[in-house]
PDB file of C-alpha atoms and ligand atoms in Angstrom:
ATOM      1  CA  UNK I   1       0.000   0.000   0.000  1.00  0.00           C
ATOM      2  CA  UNK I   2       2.979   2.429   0.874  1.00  0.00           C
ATOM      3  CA  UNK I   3       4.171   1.697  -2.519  1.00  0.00           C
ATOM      4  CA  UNK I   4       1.284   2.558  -4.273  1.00  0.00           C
ATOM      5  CA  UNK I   5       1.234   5.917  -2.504  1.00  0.00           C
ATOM      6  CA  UNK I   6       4.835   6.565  -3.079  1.00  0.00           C
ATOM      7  CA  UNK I   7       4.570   5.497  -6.884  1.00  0.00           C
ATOM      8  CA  UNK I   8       1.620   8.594  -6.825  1.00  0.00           C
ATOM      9  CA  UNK I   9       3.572  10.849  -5.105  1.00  0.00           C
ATOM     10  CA  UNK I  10       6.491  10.423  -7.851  1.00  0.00           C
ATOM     11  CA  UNK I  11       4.538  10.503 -10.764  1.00  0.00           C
ATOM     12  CA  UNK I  12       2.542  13.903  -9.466  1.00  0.00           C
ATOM     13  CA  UNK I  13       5.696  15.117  -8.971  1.00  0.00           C
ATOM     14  CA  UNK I  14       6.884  13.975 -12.352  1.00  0.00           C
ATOM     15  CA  UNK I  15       4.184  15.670 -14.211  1.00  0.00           C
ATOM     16  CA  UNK I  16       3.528  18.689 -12.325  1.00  0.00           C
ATOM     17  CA  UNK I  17       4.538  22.336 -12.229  1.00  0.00           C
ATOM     18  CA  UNK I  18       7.720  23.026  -9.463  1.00  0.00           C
ATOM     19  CA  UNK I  19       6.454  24.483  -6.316  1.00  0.00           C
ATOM     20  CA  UNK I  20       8.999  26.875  -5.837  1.00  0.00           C
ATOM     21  CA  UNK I  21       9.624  30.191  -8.023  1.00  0.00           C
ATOM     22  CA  UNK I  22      12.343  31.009 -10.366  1.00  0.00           C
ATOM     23  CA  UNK I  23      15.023  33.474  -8.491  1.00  0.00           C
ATOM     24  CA  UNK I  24      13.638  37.136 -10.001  1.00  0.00           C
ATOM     25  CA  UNK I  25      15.784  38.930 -12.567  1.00  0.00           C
ATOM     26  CA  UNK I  26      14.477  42.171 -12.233  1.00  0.00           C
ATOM     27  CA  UNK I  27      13.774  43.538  -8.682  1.00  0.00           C
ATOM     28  CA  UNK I  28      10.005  44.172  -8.057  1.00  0.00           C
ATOM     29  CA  UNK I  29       8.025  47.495  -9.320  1.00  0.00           C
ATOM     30  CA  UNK I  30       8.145  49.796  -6.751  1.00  0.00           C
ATOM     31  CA  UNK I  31      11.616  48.793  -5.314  1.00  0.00           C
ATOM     32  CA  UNK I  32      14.585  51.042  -5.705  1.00  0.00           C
ATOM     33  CA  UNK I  33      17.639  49.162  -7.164  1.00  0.00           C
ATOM     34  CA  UNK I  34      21.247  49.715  -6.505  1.00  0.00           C
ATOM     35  CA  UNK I  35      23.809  52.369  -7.805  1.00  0.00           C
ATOM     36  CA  UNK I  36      25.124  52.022 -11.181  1.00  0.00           C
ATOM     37  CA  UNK I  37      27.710  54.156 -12.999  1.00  0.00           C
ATOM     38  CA  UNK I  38      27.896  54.460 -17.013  1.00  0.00           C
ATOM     39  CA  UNK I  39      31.817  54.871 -16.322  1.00  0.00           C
ATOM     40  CA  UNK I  40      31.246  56.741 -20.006  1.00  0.00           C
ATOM     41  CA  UNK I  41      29.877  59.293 -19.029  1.00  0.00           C
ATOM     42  CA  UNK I  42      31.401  59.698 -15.381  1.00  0.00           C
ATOM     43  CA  UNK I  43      33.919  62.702 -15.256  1.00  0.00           C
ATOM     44  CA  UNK I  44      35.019  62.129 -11.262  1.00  0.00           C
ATOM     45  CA  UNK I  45      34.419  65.546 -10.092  1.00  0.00           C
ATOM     46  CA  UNK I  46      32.920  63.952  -6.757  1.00  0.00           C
ATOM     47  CA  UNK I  47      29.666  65.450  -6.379  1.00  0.00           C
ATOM     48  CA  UNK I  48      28.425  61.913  -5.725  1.00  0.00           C
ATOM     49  CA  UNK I  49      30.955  61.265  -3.083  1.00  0.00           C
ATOM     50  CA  UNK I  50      30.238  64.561  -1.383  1.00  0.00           C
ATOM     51  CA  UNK I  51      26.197  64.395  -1.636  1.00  0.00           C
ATOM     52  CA  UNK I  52      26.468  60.848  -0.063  1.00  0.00           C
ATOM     53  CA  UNK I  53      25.072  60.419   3.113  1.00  0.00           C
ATOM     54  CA  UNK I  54      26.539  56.973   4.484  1.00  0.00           C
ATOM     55  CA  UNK I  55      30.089  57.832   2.407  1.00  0.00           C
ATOM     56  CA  UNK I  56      29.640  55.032   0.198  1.00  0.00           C
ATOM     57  CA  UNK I  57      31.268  56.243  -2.854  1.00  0.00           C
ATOM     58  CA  UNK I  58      34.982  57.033  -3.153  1.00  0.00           C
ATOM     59  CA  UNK I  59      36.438  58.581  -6.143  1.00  0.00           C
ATOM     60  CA  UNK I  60      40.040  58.601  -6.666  1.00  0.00           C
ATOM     61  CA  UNK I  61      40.581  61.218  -9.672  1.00  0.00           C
ATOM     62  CA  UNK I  62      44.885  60.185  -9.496  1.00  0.00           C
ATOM     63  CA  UNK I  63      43.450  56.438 -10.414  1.00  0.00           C
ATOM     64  CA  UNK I  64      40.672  57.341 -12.015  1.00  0.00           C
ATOM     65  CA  UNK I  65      38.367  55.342 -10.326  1.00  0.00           C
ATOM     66  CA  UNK I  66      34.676  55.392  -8.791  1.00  0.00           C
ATOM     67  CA  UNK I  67      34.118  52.899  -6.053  1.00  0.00           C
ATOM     68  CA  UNK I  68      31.142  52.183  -4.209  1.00  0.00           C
ATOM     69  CA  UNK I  69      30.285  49.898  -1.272  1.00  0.00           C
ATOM     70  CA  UNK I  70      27.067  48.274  -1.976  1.00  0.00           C
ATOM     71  CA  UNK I  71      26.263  47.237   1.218  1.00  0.00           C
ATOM     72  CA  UNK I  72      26.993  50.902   2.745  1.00  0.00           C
ATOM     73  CA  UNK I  73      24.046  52.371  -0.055  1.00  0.00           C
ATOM     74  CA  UNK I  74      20.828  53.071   1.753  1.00  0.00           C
ATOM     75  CA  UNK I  75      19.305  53.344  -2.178  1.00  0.00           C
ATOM     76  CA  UNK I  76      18.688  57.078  -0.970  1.00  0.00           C
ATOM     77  CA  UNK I  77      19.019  58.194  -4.898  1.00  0.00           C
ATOM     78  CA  UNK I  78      21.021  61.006  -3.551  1.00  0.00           C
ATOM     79  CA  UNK I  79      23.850  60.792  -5.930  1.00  0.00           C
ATOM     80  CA  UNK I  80      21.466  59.802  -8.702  1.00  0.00           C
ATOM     81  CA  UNK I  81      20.044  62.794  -8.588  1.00  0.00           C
ATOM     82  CA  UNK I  82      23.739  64.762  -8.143  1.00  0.00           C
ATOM     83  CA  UNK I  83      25.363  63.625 -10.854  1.00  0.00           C
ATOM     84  CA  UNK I  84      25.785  66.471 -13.197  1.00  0.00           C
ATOM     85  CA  UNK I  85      26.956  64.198 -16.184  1.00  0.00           C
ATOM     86  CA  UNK I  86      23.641  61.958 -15.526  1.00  0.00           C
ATOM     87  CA  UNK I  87      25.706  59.176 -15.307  1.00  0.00           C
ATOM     88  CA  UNK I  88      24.456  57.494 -12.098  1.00  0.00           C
ATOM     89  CA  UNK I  89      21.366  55.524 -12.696  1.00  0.00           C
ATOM     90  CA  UNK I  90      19.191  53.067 -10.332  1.00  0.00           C
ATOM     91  CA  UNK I  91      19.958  49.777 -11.844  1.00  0.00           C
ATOM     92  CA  UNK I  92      17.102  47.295 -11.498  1.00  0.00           C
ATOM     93  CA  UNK I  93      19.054  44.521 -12.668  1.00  0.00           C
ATOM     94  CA  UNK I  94      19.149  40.644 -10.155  1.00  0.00           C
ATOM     95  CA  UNK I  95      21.846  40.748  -8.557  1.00  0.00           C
ATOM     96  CA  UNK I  96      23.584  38.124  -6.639  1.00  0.00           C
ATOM     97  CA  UNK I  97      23.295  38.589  -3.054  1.00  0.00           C
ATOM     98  CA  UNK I  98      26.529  38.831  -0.911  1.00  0.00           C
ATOM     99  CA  UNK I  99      27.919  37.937   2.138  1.00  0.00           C
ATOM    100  CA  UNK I 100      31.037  39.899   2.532  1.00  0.00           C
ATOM    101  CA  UNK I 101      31.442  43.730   2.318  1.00  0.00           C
ATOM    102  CA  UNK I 102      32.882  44.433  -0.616  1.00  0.00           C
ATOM    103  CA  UNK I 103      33.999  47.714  -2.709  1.00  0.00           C
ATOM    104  CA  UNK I 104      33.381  47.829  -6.295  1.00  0.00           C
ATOM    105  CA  UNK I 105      35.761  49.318  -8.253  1.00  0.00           C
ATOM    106  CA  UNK I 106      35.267  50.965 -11.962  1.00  0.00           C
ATOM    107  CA  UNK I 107      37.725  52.445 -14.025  1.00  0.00           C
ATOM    108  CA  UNK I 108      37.277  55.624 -15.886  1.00  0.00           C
ATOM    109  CA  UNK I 109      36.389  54.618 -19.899  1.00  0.00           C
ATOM    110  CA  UNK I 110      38.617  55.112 -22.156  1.00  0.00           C
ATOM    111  CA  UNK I 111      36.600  57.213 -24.016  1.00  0.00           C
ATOM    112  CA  UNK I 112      35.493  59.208 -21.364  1.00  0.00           C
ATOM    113  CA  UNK I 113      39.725  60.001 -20.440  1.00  0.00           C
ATOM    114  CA  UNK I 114      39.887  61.263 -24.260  1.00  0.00           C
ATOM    115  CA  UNK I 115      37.334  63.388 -24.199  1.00  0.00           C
ATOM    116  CA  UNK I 116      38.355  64.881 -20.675  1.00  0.00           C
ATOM    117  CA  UNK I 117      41.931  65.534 -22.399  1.00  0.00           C
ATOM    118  CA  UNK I 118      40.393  67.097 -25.428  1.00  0.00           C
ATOM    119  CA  UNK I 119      38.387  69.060 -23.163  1.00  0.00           C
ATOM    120  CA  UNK I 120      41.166  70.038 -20.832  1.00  0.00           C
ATOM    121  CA  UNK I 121      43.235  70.775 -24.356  1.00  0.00           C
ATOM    122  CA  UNK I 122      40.610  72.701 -25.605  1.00  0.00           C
ATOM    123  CA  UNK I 123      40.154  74.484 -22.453  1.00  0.00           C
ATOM    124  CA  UNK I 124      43.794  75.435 -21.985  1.00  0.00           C
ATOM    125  CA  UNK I 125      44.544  76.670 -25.751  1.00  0.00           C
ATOM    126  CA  UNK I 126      41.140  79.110 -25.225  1.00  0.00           C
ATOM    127  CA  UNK I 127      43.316  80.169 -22.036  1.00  0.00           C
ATOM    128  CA  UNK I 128      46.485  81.168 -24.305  1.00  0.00           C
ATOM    129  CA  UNK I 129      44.293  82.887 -27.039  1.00  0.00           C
ATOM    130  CA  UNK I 130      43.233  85.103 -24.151  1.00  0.00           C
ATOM    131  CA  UNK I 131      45.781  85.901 -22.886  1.00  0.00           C
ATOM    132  CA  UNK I 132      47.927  86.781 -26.211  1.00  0.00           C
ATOM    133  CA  UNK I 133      44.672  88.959 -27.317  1.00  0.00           C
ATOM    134  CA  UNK I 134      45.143  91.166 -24.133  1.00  0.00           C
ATOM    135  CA  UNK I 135      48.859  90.689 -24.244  1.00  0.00           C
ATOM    136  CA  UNK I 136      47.906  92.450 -27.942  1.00  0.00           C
ATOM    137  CA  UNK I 137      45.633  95.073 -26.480  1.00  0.00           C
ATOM    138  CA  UNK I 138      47.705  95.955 -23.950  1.00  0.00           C
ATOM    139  CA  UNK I 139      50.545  96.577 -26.334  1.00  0.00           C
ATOM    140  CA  UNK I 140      48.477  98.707 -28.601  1.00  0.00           C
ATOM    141  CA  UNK I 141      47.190 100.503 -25.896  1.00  0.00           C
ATOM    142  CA  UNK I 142      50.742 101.474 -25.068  1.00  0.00           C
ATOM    143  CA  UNK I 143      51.524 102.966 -28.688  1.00  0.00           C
ATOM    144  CA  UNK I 144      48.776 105.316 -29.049  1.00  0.00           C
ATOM    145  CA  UNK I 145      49.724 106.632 -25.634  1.00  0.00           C
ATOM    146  CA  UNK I 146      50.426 110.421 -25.793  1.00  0.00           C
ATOM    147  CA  UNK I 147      53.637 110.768 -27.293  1.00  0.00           C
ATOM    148  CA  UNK I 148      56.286 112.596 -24.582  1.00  0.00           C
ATOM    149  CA  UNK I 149      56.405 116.875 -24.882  1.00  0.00           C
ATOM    150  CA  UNK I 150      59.012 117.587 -27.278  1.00  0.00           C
ATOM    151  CA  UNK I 151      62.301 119.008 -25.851  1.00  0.00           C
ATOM    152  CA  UNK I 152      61.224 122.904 -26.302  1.00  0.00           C
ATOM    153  CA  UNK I 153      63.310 124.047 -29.818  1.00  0.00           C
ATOM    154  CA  UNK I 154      66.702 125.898 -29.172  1.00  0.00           C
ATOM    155  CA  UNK I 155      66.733 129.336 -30.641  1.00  0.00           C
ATOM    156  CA  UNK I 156      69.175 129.994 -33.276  1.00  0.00           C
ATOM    157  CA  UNK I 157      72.597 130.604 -32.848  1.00  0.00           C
ATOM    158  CA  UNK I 158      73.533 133.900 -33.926  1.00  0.00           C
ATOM    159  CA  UNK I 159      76.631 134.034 -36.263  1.00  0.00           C
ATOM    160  CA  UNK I 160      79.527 135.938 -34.498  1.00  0.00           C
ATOM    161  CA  UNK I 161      80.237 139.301 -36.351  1.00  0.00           C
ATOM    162  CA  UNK I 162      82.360 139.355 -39.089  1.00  0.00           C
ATOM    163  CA  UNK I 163      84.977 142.131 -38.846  1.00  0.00           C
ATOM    164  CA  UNK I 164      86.026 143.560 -42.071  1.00  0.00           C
ATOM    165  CA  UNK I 165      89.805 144.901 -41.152  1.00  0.00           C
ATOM    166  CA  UNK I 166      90.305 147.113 -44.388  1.00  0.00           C
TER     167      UNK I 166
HETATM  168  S1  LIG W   1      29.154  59.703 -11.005  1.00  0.00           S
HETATM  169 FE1  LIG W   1      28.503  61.758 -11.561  1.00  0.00          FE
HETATM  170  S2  LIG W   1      28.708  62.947  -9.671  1.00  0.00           S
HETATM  171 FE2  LIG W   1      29.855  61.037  -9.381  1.00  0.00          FE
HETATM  172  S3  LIG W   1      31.956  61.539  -9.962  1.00  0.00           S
HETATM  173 FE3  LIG W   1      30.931  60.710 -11.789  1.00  0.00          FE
HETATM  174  S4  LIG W   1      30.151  62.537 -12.872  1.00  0.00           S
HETATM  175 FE4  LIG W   1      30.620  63.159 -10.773  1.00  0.00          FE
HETATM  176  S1  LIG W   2      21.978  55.891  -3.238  1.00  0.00           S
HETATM  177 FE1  LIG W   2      22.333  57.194  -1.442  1.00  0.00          FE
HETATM  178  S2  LIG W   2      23.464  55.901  -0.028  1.00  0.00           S
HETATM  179 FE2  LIG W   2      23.561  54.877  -2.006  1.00  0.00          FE
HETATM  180  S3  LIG W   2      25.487  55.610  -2.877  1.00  0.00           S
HETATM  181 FE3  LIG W   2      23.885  56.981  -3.614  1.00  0.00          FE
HETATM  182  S4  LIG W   2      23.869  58.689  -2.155  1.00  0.00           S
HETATM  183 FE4  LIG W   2      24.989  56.982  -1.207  1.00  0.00          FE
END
């Protein structure tokens, strides 16, 4: 008889849906995510790091990197909503869950180093031009300054009398 129940309990279980759920790949509507950086677009200027509440995010501009410690994020949105570059987003993306305290580490793009240099570049030759334009203005300023009063004009010199000795 305990066979007969156990052969029914296999083949239900054979033929059935699972009980249990798949493990969700998107968090929940409603829910707010974690911190994620489109290293892209980040430019390091620390805004994030600053606005941060529980000083999860470190940004190390000699490295050029953006760390964050996930399990220090209260998912405030604080540096979300900071970032002048837009490049902090709430990422609602699974994500495995942890047991350690970790830092996260990203490295500033590629990309995003060129186009810092070409701004810097950019930025630094507008400088120059300045600077030689009132180097320039200054100069010409200086020649139409009022010329200096003439040294006042000697009289003539009167010719010594000739003596006629006839
Ligand atoms: S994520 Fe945004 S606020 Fe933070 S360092 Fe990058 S550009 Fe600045
Ligand atoms: S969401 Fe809030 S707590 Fe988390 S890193 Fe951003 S500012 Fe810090």
């Amino acid at each position: 008889m305990a066979i007969v129940s156990f052969n029914k309990t296999v083949l239900h279980n054979l033929f059935s849906k699972p009980k249990t759920r798949k493990a969700e790949k998107e968090y929940p509507e409603g829910t707010r995510g974690h911190v994620e950086n489109d290293m892209d677009l980040c430019i390091l200027c620390g805004l994030c790091s600053i606005k941060c509440p529980t000083h999860a995010i470190t940004v190390d501009k000699a490295e050029k990197t953006w760390s964050i410690r996930p399990m220090s994020c209260i998912q405030c949105r604080c540096c979300v909503d900071n970032c002048p570059k837009k490049s902090l987003s709430m990422g609602l993306r699974f994500q495995e869950p942890g047991s350690e305290k970790v830092t996260k580490t990203f490295k500033m793009s590629e990309k995003a180093i060129a186009a810092q240099e070409a701004l810097m570049k950019a930025a630094k030759e507008k400088a120059a031009a300045a600077a030689a334009a009132k180097a320039a203005q200054a100069a010409q300023a200086g020649g139409a300054a009022p010329a200096k009063p003439a040294a006042p004009a000697q009289a003539p010199k009167q010719e010594a009398p000739v003596e006629n000795k006839e």
